[in-house]
PDB file of N, CA and C in Angstrom:
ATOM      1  N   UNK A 112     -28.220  -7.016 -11.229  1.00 71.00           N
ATOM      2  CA  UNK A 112     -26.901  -6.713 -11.727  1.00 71.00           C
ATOM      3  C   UNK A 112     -26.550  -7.740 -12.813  1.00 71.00           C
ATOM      4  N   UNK A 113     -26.271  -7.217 -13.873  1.00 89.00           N
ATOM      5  CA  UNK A 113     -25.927  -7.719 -14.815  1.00 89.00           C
ATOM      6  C   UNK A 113     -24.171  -8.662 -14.803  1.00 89.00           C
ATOM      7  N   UNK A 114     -23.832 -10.025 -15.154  1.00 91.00           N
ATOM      8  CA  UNK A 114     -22.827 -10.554 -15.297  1.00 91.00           C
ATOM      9  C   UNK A 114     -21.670 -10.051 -15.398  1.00 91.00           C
ATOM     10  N   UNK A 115     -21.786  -9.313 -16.139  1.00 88.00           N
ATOM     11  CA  UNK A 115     -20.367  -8.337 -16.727  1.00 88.00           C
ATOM     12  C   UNK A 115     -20.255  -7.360 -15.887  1.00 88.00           C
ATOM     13  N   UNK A 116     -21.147  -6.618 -15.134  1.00 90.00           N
ATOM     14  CA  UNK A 116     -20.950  -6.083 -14.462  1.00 90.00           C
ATOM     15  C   UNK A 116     -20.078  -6.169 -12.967  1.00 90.00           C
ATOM     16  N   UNK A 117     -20.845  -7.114 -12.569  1.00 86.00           N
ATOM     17  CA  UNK A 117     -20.701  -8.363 -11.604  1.00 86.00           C
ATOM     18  C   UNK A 117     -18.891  -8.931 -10.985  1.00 86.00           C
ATOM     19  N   UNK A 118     -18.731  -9.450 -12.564  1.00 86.00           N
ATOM     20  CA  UNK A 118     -17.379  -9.642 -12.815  1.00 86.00           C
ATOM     21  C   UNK A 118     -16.385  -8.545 -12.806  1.00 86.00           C
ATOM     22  N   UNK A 119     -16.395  -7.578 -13.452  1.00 87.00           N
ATOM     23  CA  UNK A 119     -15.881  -6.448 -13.149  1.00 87.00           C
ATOM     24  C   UNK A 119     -15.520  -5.443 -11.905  1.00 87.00           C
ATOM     25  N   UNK A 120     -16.612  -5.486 -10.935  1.00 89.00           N
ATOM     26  CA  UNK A 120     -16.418  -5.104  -9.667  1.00 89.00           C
ATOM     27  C   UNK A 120     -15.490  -6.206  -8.546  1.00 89.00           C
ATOM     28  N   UNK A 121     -15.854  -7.401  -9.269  1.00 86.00           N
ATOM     29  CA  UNK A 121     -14.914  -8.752  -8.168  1.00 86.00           C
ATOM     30  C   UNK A 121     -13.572  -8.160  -9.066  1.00 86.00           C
ATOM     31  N   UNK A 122     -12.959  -8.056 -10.030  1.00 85.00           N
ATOM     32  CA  UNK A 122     -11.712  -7.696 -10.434  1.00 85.00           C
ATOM     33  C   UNK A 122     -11.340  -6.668 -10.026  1.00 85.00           C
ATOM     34  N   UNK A 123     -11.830  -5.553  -9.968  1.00 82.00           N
ATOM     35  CA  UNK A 123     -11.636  -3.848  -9.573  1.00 82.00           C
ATOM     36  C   UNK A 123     -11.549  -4.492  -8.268  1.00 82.00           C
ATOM     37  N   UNK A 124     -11.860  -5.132  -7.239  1.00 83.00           N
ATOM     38  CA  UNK A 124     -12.131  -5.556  -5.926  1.00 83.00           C
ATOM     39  C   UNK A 124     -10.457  -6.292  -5.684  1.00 83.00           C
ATOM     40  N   UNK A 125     -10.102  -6.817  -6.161  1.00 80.00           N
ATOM     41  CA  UNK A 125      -9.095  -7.634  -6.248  1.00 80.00           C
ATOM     42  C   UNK A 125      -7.574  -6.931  -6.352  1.00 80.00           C
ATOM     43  N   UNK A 126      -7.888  -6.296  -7.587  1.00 77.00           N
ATOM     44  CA  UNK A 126      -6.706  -5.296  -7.367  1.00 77.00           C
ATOM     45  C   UNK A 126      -6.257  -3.836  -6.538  1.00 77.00           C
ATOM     46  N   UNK A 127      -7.459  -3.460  -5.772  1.00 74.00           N
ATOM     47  CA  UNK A 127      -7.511  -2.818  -4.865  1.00 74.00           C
ATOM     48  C   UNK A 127      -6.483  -2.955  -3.834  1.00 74.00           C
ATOM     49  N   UNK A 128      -6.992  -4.071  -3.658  1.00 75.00           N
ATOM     50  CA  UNK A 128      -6.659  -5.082  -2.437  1.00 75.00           C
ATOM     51  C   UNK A 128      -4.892  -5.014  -2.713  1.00 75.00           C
ATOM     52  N   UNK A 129      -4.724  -5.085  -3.923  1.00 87.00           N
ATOM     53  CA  UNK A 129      -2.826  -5.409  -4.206  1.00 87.00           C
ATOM     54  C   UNK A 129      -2.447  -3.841  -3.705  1.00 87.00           C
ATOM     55  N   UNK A 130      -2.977  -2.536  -3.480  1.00 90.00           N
ATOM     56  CA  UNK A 130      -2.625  -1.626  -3.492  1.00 90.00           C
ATOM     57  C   UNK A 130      -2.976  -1.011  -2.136  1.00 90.00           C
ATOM     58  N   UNK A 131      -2.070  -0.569  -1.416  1.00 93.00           N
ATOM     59  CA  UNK A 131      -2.597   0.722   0.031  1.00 93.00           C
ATOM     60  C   UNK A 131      -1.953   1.551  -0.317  1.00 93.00           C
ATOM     61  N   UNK A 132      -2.943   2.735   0.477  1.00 94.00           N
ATOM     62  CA  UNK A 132      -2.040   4.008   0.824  1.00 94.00           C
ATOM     63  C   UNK A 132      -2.099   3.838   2.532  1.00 94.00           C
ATOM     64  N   UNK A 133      -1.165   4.924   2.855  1.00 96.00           N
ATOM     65  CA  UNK A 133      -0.728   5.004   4.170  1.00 96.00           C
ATOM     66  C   UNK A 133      -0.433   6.269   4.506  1.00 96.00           C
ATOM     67  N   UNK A 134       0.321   6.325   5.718  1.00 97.00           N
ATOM     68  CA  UNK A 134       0.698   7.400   6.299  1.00 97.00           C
ATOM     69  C   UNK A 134       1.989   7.309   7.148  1.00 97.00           C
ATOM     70  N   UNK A 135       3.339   7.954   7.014  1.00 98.00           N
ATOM     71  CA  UNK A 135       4.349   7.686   7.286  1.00 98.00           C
ATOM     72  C   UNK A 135       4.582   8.506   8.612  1.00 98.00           C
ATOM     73  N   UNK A 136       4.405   7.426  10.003  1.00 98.00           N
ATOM     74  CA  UNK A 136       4.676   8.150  11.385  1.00 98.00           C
ATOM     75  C   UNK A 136       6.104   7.943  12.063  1.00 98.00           C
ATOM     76  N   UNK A 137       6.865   7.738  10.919  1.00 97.00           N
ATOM     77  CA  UNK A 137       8.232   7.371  11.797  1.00 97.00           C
ATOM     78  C   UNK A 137       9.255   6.608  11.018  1.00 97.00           C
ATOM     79  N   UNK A 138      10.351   6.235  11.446  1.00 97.00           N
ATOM     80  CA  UNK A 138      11.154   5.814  10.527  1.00 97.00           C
ATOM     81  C   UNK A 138      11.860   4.991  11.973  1.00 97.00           C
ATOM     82  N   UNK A 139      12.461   3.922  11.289  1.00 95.00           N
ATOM     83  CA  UNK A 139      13.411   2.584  12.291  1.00 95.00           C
ATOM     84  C   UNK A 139      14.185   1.990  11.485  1.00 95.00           C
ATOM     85  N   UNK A 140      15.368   3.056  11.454  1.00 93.00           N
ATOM     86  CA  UNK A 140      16.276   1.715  10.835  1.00 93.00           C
ATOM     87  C   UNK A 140      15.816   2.400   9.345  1.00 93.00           C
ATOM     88  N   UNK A 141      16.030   0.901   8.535  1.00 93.00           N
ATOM     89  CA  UNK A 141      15.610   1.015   6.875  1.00 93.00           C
ATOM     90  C   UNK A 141      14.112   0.852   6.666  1.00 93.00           C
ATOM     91  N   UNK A 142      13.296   0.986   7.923  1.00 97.00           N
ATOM     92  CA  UNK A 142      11.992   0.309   7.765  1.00 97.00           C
ATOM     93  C   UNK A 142      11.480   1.704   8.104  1.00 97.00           C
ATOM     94  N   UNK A 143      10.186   1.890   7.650  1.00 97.00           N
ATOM     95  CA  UNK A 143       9.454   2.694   7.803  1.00 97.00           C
ATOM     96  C   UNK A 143       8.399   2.518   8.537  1.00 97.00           C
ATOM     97  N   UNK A 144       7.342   3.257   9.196  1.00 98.00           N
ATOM     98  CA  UNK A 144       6.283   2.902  10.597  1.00 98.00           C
ATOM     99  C   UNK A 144       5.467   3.809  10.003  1.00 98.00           C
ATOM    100  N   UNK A 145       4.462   2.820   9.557  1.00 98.00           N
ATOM    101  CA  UNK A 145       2.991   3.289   8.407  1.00 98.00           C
ATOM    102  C   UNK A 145       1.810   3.596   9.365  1.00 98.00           C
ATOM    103  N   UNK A 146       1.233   4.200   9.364  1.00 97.00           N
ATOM    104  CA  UNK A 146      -0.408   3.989   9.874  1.00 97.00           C
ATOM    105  C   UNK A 146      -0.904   3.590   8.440  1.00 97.00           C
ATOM    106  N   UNK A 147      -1.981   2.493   8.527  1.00 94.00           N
ATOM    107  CA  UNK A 147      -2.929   1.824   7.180  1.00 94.00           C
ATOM    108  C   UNK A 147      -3.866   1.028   7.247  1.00 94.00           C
ATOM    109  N   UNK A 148      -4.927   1.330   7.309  1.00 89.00           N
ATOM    110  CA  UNK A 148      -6.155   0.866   7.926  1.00 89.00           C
ATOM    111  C   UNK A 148      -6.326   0.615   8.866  1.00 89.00           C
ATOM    112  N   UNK A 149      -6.338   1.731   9.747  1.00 94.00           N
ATOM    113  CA  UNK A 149      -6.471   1.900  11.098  1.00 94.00           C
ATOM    114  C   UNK A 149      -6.043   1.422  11.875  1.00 94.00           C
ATOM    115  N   UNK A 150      -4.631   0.900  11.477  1.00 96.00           N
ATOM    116  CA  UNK A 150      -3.207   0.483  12.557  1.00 96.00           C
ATOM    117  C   UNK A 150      -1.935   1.084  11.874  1.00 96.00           C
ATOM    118  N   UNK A 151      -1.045   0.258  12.763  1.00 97.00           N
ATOM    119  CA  UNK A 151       0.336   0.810  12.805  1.00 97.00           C
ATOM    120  C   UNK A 151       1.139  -0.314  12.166  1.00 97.00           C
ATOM    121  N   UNK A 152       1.920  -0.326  11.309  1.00 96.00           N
ATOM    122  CA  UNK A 152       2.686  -1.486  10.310  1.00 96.00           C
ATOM    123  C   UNK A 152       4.276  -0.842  10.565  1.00 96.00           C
ATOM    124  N   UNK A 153       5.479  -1.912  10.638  1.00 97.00           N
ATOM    125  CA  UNK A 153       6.670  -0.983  10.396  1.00 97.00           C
ATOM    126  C   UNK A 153       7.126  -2.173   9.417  1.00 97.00           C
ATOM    127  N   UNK A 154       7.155  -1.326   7.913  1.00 97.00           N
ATOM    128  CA  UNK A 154       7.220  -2.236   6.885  1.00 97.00           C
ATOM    129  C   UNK A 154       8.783  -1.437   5.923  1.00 97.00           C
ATOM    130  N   UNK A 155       9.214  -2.848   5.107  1.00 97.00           N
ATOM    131  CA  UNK A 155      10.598  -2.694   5.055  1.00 97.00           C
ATOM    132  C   UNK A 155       9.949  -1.397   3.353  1.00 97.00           C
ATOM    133  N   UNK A 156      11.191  -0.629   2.739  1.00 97.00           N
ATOM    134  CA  UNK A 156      10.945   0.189   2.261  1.00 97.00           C
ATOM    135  C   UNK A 156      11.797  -0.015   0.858  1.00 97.00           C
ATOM    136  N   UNK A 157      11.644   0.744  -0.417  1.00 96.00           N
ATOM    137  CA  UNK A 157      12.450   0.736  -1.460  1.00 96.00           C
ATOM    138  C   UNK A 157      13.469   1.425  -1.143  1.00 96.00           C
ATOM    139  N   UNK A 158      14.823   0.932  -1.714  1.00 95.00           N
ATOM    140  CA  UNK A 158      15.913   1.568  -1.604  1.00 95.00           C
ATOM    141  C   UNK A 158      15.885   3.232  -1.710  1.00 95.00           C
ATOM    142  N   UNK A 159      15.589   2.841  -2.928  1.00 94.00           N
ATOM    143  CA  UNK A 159      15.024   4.712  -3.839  1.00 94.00           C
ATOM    144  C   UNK A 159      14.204   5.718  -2.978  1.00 94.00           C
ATOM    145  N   UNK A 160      13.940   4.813  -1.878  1.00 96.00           N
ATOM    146  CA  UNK A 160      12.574   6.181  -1.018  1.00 96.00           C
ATOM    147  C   UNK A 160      13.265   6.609   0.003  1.00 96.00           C
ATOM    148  N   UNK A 161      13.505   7.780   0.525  1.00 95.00           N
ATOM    149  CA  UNK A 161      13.840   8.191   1.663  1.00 95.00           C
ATOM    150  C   UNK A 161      12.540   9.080   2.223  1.00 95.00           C
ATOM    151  N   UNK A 162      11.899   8.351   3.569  1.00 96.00           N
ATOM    152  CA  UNK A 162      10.740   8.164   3.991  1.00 96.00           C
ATOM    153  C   UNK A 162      11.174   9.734   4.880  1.00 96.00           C
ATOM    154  N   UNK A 163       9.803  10.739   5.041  1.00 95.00           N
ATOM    155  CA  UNK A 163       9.921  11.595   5.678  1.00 95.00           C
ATOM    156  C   UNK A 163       8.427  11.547   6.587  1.00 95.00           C
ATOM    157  N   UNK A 164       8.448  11.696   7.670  1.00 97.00           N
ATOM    158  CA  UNK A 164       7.086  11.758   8.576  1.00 97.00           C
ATOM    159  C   UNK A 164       5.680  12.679   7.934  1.00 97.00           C
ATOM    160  N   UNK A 165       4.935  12.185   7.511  1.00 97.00           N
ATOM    161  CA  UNK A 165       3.472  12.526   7.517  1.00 97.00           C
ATOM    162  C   UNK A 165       3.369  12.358   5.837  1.00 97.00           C
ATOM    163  N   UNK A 166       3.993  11.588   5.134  1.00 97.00           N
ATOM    164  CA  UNK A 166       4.446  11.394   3.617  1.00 97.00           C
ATOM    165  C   UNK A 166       3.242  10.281   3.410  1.00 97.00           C
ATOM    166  N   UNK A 167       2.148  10.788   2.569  1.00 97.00           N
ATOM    167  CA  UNK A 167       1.304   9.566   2.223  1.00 97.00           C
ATOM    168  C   UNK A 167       1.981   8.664   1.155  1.00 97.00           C
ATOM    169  N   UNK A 168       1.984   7.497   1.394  1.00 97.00           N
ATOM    170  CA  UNK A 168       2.551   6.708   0.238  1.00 97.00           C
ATOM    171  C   UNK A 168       1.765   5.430  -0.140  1.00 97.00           C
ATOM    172  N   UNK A 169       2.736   4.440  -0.916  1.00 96.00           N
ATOM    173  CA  UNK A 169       2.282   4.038  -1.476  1.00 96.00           C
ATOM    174  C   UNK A 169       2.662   2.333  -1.370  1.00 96.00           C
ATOM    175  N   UNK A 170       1.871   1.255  -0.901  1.00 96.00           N
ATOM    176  CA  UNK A 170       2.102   0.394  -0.639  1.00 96.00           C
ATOM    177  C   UNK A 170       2.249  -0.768  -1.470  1.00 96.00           C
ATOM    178  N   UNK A 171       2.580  -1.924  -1.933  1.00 95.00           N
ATOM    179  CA  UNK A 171       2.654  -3.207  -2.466  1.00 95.00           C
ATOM    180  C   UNK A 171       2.167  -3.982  -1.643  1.00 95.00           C
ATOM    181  N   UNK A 172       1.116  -4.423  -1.011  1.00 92.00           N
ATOM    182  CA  UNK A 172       0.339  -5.188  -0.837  1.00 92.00           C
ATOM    183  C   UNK A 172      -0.101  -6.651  -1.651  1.00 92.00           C
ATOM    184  N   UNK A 173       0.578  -6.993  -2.479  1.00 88.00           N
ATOM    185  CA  UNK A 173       0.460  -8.096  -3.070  1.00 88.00           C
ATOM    186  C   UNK A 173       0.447  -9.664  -2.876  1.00 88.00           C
ATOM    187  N   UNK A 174       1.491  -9.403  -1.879  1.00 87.00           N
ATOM    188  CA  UNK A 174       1.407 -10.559  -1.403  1.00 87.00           C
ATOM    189  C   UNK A 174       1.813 -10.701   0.036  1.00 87.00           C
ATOM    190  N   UNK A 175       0.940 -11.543   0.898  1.00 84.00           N
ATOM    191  CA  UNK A 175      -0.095 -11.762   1.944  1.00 84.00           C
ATOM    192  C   UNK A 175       1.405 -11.159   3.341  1.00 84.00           C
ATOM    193  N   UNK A 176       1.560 -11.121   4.036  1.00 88.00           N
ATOM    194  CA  UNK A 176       3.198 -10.798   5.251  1.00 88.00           C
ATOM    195  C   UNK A 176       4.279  -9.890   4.247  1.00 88.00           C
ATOM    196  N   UNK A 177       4.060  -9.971   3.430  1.00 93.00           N
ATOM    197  CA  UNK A 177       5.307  -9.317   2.627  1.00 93.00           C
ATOM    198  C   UNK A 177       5.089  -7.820   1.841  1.00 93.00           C
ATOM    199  N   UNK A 178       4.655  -6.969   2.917  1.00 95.00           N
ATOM    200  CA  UNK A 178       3.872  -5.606   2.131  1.00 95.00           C
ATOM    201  C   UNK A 178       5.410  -4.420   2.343  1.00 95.00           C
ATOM    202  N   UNK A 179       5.607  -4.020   1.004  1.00 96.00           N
ATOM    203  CA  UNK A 179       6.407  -3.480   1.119  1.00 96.00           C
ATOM    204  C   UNK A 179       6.247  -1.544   0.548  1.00 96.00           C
ATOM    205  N   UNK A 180       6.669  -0.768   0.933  1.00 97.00           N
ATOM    206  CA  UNK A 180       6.290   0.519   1.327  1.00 97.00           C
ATOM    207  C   UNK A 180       7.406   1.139  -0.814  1.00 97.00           C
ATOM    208  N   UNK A 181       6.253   1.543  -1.390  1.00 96.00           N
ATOM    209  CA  UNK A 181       7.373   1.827  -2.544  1.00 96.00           C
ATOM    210  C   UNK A 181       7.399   3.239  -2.491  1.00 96.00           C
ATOM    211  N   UNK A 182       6.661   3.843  -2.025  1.00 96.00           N
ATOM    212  CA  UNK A 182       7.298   5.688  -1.424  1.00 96.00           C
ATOM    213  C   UNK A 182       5.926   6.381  -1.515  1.00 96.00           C
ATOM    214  N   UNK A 183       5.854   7.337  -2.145  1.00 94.00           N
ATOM    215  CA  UNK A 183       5.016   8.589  -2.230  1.00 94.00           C
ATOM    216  C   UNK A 183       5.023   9.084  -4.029  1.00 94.00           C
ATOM    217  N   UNK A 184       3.874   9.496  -3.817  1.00 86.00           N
ATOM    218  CA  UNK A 184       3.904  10.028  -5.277  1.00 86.00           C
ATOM    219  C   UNK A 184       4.071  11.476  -5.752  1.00 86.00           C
ATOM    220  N   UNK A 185       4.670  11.828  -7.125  1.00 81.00           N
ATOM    221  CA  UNK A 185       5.306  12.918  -7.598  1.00 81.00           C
ATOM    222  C   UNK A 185       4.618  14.075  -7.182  1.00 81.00           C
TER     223      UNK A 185
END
């Protein structure tokens, strides 16, 4: 494997990582109750989203306890 190559997959690797999808099994409150990699998360949500059960969405994963649910896509 070539360098550039190399480097490129550790970056594509990296920002992955800033991004989940999920699966919306419930709602508590303002928080939403994700299934996402093969568990159960009840993570706080964007104002703008009103979370409906079985809604794949879309996570912020960026930074490390603080994953926050930004909705579903169009």
């Amino acid at each position: 494997m070539r360098i550039a190559e190399a480097i490129a997959r550790v970056v594509d690797q990296a920002l992955a990582a800033r991004r989940k999808v999920g699966t919306v099994t419930g709602v508590s409150g303002n928080r939403v109750i994700v299934s996402v990699q093969g568990g159960s998360l009840t993570l706080p949500r964007l104002a703008s989203y009103t979370p409906t059960t079985g809604d794949i969405v879309h996570i912020d994963a960026s930074v490390p306890g603080a994953w926050l649910v930004l909705g579903r896509s169009a």
